[in-house]
Coordinates of C-alpha atoms and ligand atoms in Angstrom, one line a residue:
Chain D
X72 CA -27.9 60.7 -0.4
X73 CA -24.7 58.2 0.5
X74 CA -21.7 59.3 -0.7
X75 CA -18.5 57.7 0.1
X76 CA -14.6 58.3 -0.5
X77 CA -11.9 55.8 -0.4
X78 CA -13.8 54.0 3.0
X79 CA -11.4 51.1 4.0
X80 CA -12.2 49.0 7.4
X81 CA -9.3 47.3 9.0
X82 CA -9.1 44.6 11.8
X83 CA -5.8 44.1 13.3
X84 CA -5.8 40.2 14.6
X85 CA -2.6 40.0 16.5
X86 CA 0.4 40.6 13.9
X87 CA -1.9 40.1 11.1
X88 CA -4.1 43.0 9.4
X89 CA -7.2 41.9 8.0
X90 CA -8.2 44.3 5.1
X91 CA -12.3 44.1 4.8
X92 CA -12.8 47.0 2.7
X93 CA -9.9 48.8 0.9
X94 CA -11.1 51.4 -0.9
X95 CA -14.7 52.2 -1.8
X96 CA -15.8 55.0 -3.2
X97 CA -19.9 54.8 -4.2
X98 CA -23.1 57.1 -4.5
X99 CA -26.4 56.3 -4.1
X100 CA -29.3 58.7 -4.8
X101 CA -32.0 59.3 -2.8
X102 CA -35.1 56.8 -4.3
X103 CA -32.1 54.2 -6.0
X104 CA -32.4 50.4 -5.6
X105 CA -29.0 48.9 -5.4
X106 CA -28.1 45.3 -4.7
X107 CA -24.8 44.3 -3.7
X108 CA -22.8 40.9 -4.8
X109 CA -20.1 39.5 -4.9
X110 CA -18.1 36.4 -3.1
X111 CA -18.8 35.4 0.2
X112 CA -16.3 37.9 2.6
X113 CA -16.0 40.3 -0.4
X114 CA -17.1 43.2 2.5
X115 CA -20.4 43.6 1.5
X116 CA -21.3 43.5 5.7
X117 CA -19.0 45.6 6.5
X118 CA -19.7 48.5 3.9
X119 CA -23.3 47.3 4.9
X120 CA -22.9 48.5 8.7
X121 CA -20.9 51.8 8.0
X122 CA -23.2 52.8 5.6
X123 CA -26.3 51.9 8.1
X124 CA -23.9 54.0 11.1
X125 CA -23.0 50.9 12.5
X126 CA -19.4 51.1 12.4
X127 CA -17.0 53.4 11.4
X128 CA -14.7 53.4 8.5
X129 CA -10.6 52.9 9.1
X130 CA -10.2 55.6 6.4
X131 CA -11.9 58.0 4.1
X132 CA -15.5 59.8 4.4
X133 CA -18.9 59.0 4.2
X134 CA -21.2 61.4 3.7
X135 CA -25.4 60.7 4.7
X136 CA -27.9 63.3 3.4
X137 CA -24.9 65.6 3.0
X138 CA -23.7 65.5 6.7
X139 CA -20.1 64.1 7.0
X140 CA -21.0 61.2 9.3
X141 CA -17.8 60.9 11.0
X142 CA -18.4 64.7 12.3
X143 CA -21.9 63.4 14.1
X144 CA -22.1 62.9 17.9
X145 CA -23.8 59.0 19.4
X146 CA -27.3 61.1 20.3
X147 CA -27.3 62.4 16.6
X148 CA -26.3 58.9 15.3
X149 CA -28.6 56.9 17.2
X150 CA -31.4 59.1 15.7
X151 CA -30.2 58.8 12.0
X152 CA -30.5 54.8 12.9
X153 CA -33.7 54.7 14.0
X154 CA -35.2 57.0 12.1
X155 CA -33.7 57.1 8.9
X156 CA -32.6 53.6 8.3
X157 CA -34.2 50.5 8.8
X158 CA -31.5 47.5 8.8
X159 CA -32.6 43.6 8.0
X160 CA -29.6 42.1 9.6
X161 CA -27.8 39.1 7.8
X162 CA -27.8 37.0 11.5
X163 CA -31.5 39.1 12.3
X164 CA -30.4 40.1 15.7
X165 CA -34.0 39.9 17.0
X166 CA -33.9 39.6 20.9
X167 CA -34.4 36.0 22.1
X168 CA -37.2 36.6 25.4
X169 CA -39.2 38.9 23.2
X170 CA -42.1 37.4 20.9
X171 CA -42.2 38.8 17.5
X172 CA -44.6 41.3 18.0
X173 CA -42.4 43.2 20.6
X174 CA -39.4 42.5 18.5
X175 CA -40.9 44.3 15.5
X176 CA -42.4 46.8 18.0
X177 CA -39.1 47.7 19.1
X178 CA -38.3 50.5 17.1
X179 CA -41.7 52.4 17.5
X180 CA -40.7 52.9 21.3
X181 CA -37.8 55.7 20.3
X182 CA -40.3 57.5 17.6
X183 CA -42.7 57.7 20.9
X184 CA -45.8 55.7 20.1
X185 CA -48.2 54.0 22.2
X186 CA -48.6 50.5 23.4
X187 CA -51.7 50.8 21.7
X188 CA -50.5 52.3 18.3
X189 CA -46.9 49.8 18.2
X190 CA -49.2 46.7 19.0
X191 CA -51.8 47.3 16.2
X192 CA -48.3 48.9 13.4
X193 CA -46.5 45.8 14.5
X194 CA -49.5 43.0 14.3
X195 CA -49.9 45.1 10.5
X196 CA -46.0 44.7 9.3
X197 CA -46.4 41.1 10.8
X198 CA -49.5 40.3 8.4
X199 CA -47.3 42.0 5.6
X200 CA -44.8 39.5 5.5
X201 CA -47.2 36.5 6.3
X202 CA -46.7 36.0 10.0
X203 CA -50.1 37.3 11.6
X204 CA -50.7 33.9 13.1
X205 CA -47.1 33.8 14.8
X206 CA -47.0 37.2 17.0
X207 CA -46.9 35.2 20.3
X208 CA -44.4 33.3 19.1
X209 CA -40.7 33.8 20.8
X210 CA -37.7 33.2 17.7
X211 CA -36.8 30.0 19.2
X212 CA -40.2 29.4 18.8
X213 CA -40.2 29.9 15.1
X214 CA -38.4 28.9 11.7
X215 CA -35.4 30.2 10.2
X216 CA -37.5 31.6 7.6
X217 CA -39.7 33.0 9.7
X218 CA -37.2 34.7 12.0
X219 CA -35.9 36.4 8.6
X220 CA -39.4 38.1 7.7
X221 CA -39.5 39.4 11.8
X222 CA -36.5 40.8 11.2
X223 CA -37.9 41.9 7.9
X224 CA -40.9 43.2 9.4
X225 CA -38.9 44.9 12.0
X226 CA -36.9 46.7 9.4
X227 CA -39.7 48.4 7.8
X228 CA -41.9 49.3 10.9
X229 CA -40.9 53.1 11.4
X230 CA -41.4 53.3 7.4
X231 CA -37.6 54.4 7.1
X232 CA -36.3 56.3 4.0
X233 CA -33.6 54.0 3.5
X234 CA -33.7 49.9 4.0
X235 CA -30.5 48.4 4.3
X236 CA -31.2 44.7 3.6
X237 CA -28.3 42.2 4.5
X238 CA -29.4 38.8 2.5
X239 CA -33.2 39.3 3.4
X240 CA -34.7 36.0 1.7
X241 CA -31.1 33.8 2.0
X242 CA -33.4 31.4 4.1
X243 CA -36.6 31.9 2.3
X244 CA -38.6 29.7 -0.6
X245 CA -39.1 31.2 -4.2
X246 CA -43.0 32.1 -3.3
X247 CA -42.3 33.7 0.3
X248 CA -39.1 35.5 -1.5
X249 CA -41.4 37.1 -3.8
X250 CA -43.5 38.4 -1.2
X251 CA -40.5 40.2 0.4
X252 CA -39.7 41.6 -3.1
X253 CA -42.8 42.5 -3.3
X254 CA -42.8 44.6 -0.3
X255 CA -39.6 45.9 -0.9
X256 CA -41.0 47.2 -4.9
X257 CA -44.3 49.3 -2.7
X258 CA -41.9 50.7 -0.5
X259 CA -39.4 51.9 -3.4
X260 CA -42.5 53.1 -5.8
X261 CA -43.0 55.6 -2.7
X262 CA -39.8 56.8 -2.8
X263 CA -37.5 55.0 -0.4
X264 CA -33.9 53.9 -1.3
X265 CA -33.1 50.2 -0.7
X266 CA -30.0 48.7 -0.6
X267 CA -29.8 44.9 -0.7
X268 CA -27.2 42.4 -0.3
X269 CA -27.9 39.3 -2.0
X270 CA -26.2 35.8 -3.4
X271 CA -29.4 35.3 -5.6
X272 CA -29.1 36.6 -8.9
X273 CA -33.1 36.6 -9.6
X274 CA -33.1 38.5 -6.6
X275 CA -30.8 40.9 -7.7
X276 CA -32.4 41.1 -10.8
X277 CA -35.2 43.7 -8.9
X278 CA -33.3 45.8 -8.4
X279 CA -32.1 49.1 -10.8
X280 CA -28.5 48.7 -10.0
X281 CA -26.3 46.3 -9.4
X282 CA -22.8 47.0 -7.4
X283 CA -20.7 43.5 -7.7
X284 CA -17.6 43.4 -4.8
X285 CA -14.7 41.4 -4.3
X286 CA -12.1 41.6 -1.9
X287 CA -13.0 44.8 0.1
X288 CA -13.2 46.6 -3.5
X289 CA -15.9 47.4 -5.8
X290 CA -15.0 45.5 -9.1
X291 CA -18.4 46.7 -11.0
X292 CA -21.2 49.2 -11.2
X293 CA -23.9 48.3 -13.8
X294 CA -27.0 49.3 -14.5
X295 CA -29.9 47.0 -14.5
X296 CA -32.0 47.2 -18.0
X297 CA -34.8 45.2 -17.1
X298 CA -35.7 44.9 -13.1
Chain B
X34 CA -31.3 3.3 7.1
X35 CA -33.9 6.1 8.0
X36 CA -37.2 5.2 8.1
X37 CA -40.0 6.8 9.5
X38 CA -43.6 6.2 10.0
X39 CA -46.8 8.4 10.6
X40 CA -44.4 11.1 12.7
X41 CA -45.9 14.3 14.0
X42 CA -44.7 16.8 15.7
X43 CA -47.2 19.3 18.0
X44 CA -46.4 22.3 19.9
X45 CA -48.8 23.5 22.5
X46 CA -48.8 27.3 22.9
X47 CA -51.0 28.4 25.3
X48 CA -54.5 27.2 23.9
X49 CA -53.2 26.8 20.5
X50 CA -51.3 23.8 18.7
X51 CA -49.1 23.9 16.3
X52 CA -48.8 21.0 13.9
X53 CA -44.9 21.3 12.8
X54 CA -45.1 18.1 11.6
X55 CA -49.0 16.3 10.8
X56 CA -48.2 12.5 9.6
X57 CA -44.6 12.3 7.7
X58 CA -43.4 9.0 6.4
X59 CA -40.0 8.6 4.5
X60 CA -37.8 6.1 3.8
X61 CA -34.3 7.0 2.7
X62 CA -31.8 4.0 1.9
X63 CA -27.9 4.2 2.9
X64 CA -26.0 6.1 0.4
X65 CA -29.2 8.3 -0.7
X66 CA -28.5 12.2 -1.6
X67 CA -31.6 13.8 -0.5
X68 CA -33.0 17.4 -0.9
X69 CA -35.9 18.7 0.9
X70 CA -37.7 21.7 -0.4
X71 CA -41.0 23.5 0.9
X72 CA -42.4 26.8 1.9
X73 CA -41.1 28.5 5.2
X74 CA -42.5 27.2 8.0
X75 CA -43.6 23.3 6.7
X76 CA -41.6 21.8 9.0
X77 CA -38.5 20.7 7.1
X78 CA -36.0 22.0 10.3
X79 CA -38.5 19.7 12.8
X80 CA -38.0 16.8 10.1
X81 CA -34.3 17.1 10.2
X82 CA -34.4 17.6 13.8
X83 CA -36.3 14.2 14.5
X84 CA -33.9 12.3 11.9
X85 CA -30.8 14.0 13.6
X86 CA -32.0 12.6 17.4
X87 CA -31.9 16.0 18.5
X88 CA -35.9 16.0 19.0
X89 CA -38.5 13.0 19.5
X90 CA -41.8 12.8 17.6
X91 CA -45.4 13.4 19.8
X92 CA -46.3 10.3 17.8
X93 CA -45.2 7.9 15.3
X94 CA -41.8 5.8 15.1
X95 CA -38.2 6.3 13.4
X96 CA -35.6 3.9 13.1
X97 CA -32.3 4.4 12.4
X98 CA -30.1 1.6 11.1
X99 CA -32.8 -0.9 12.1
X100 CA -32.9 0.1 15.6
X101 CA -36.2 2.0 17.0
X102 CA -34.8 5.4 18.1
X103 CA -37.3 5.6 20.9
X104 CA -36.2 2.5 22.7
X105 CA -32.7 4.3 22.9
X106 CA -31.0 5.2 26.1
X107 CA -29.4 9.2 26.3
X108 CA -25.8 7.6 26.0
X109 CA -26.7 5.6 22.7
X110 CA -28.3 8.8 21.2
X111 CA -25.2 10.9 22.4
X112 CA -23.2 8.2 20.6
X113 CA -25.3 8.4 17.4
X114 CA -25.3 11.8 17.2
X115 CA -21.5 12.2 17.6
X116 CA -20.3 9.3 15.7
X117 CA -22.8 8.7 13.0
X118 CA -24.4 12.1 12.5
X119 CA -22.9 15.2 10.7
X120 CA -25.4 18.4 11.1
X121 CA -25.4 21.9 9.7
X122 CA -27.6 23.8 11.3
X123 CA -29.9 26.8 9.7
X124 CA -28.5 28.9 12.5
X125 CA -25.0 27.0 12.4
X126 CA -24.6 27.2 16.5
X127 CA -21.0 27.7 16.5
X128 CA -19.6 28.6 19.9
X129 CA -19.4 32.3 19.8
X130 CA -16.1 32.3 22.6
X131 CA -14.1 29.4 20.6
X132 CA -12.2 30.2 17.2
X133 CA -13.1 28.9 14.2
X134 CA -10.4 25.9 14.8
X135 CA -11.5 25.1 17.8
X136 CA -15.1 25.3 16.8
X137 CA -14.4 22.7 13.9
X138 CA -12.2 20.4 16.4
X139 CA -15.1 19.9 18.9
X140 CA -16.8 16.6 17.6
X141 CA -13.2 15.1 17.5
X142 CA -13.0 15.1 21.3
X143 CA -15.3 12.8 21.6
X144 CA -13.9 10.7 19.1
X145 CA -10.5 10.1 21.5
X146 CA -8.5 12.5 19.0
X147 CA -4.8 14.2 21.1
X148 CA -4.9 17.5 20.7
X149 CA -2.8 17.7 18.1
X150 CA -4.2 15.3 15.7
X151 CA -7.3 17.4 16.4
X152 CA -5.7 20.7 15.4
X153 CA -4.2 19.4 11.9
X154 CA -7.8 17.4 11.4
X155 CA -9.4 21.1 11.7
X156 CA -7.1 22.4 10.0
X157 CA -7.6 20.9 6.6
X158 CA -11.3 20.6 7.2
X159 CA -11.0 24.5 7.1
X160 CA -8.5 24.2 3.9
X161 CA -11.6 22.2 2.5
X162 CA -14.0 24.8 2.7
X163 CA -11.7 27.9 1.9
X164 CA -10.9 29.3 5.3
X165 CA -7.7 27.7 5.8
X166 CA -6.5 31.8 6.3
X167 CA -9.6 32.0 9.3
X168 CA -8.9 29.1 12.2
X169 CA -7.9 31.9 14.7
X170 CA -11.1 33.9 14.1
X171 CA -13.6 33.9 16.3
X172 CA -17.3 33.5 14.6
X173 CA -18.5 37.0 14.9
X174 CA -14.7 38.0 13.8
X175 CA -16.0 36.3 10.4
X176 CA -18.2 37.3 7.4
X177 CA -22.1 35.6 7.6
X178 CA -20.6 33.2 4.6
X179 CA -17.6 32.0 6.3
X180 CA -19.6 30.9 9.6
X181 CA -21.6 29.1 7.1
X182 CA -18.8 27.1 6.0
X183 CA -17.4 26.4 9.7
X184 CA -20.8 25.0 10.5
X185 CA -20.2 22.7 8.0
X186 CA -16.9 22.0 8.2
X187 CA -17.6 21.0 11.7
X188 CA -20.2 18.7 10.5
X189 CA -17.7 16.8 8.2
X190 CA -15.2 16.7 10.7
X191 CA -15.9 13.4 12.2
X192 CA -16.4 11.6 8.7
X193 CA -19.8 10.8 9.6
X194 CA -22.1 8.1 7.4
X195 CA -25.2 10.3 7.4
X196 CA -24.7 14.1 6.6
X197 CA -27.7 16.4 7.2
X198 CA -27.8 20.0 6.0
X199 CA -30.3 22.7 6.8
X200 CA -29.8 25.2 4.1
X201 CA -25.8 24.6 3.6
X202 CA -25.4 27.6 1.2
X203 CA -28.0 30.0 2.1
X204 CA -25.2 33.1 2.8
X205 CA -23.0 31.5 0.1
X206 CA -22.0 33.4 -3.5
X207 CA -22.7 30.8 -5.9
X208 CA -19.3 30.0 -6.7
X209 CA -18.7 29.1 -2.6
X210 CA -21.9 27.4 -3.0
X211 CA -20.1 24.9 -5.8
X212 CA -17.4 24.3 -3.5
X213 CA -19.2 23.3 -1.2
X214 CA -21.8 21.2 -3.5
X215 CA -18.4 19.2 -4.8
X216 CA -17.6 18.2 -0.6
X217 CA -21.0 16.5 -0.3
X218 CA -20.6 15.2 -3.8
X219 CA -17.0 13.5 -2.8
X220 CA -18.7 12.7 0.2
X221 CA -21.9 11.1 -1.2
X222 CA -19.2 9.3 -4.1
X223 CA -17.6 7.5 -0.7
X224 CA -21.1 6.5 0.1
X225 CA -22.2 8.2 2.8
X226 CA -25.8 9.0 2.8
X227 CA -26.5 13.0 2.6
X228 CA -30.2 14.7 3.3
X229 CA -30.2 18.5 2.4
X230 CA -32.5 21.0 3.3
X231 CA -32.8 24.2 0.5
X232 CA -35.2 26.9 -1.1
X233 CA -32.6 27.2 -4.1
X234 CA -33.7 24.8 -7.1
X235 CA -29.6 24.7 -8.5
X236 CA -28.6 23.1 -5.2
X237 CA -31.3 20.8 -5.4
X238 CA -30.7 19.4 -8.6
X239 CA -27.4 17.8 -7.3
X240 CA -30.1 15.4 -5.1
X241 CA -30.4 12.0 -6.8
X242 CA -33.9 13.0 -4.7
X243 CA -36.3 15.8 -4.7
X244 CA -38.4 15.6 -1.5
X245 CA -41.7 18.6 -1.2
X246 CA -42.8 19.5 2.0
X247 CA -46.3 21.5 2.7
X248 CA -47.7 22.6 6.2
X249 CA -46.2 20.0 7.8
X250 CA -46.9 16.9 5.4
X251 CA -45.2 15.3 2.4
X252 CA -46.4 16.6 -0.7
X253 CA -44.0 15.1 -3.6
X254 CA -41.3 13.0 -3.8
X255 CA -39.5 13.0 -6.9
X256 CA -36.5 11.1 -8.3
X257 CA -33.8 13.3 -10.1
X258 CA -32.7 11.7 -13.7
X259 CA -30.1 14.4 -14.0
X260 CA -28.1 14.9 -10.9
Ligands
ATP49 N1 -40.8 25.7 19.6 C1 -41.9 25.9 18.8 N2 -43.1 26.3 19.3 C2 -44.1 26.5 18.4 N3 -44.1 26.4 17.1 C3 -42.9 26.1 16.5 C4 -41.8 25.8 17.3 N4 -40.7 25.5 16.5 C5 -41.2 25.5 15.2 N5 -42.5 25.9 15.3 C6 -43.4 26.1 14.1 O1 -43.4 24.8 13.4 C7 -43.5 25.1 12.0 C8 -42.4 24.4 11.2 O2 -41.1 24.9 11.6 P1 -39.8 24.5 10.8 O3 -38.7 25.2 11.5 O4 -39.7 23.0 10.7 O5 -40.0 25.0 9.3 P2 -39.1 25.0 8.1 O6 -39.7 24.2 7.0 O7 -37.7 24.6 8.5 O8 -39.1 26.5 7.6 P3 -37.9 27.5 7.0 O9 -37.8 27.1 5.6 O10 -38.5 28.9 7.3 O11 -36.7 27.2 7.8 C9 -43.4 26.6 11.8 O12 -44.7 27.1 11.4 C10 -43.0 27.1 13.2 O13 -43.6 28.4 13.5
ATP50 N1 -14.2 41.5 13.6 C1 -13.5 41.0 12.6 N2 -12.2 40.8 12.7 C2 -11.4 40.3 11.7 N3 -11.8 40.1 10.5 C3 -13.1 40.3 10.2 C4 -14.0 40.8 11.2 N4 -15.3 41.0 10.7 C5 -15.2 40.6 9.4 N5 -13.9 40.2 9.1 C6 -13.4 39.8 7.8 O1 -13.7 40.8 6.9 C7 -14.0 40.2 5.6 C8 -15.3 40.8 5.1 O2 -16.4 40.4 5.9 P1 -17.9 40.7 5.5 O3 -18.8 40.2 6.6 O4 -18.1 42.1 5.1 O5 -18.1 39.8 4.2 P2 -19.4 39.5 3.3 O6 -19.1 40.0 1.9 O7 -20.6 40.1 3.9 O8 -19.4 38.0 3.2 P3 -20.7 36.9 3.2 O9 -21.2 37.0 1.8 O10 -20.1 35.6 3.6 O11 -21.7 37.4 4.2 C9 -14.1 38.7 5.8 O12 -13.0 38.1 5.2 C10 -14.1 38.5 7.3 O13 -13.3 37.4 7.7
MG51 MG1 -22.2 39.2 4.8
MG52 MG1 -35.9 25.6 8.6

């Protein structure tokens, strides 16, 4: 389902060029679980965001459900994003004056739902990650681990095909991580591909494949025995 | 030199409380290397907080260094904070309009530093943690890792006696995570007193110190044989 060939992302900084991905070249099948490693500004962000249609490669394609992406207009974009793809940021991006029942809600207001319905699917997702007593609360208003599984939470409400998750548990304990594995192993069983970035090898460890970068390249591919 | 007795911590929301913090009491001597550890949400952050002088108890007392931190004035916590008190925050509150330099530089201008001693001070405090090739970046110009290890560069910057951490590595690779394990460990060798905040056990075992937190309250405190 993502298919990509040679991507590199460039960022010119005054005289200086900044290579954050080089050349990567990967596919991922629909229903895969993939986590990506690899040093800390290895580019797993970067390929992160232009796979999830965030940003747009420097050079080379990337193809989504057989659509050249780069060929797609901002309305047919914004639909693949919030439709298709549900993204657990690595900084959560969750909006600051909203509690975290309308920042989970947020998504079911483009797929056309209800106050009713996205109050009672976003009090559920909240419940799923451990949080139904906290739905008033405002971010500032909460823990670092606990913004995490909002963002989590917010991630998974429209039930995307695809979960893009940038370090979901990197400020999470063992038991609470496990929960958010958990989670993540329903949704895959049903079908869904996920794609996780993580420093945490026994988090890697769930997944079926395991993509290690390093500078902007991908240095291996291997398949995981055991997950 | 941090000792604290019978603190809580409530938040009124609405009709509700919130007991961050129920009845915590700690003692930590200078030149300690602590870890805290505990499920999301048991109030390790509003521990740290309290310690750091950026937040005051609803009841109970803490002194620092033998002086009662209630009885201080604004100015004298101002000065503790800036002279005496490193902190890495969970969410690393780096100024998103400065660069990385200038981010780092901050607690020297209130040490009396010129601006150029300030610069070359930054400077190697970014060598230190790996970014010497990022001072002109700004921090959304930088990978999730790399704002990590500004936050705590900053935090080092002033050579402060007590260093507190709120999950130091939790966007770091493991082998970033060592490097930044062997700064606190050169630090805590020069006897400065460290208290870290972590979900990962391998980052906790280089605590001389394993402190368990639980809704709020101090479940276990454990010495570490094998640092
Ligand atoms: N401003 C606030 N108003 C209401 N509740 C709050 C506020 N700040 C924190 N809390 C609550 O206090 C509790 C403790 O929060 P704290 O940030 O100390 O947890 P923590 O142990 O650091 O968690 P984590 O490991 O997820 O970072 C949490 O349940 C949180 O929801
Ligand atoms: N806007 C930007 N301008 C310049 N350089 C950038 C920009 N964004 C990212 N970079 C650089 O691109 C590289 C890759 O960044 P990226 O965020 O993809 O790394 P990462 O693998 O996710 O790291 P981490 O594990 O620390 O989160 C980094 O070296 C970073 O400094
Ligand atoms: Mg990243
Ligand atoms: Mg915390």
């Amino acid at each position: 389902v993502i298919h990509t060939e040679n991507i590199s992302r460039r960022y010119k900084m005054g005289s200086e060029i900044i290579n954050a991905l080089k050349s990567v070249s990967i596919s991922i099948n629909f229903g895969e679980y993939v986590a990506f490693m690899g040093p800390s500004g290895s580019g797993k962000s970067t390929l992160m965001n232009i796979i999830g249609c965030l940003d747009t490669p420097s050079s080379g394609s990337y193809t989504l459900n057989k659509r050249d992406v780069s060929r797609l207009s901002e309305d047919e974009l914004a639909q693949i994003r919030n439709k298709e793809i549900g993204f657990v940021f690595q900084t959560f991006n969750l909006l600051p004056r909203a509690s975290s029942l309308d920042n989970v809600a947020l998504p079911l207001i483009y797929a056309g739902y209800s106050k009713k319905e996205r109050d009672a699917k976003a009090k559920k997702a909240l419940e799923d990650v451990g949080l139904g007593d906290r739905y008033h609360h405002k971010p500032n208003e909460l823990s670092g681990g606990q913004r995490q599984r909002v963002a989590v939470a917010r991630a998974l409400i429209n039930s995307p095909s695809i979960i893009l998750a940038d370090e979901p548990t990197g400020n999470l304990d063992t038991k609470t991580s496990y929960e958010i594995m958990n989670l993540f192993a329903e949704l895959h069983k049903k079908g869904n591909t996920i794609i996780m970035v993580t420093h945490e090898e026994d988090i890697a460890n769930y997944a079926h494949r395991v993509v290690f970068m390093r500078d902007g390249n991908i240095e291996r591919d291997d398949i995981n025995e055991n997950p």
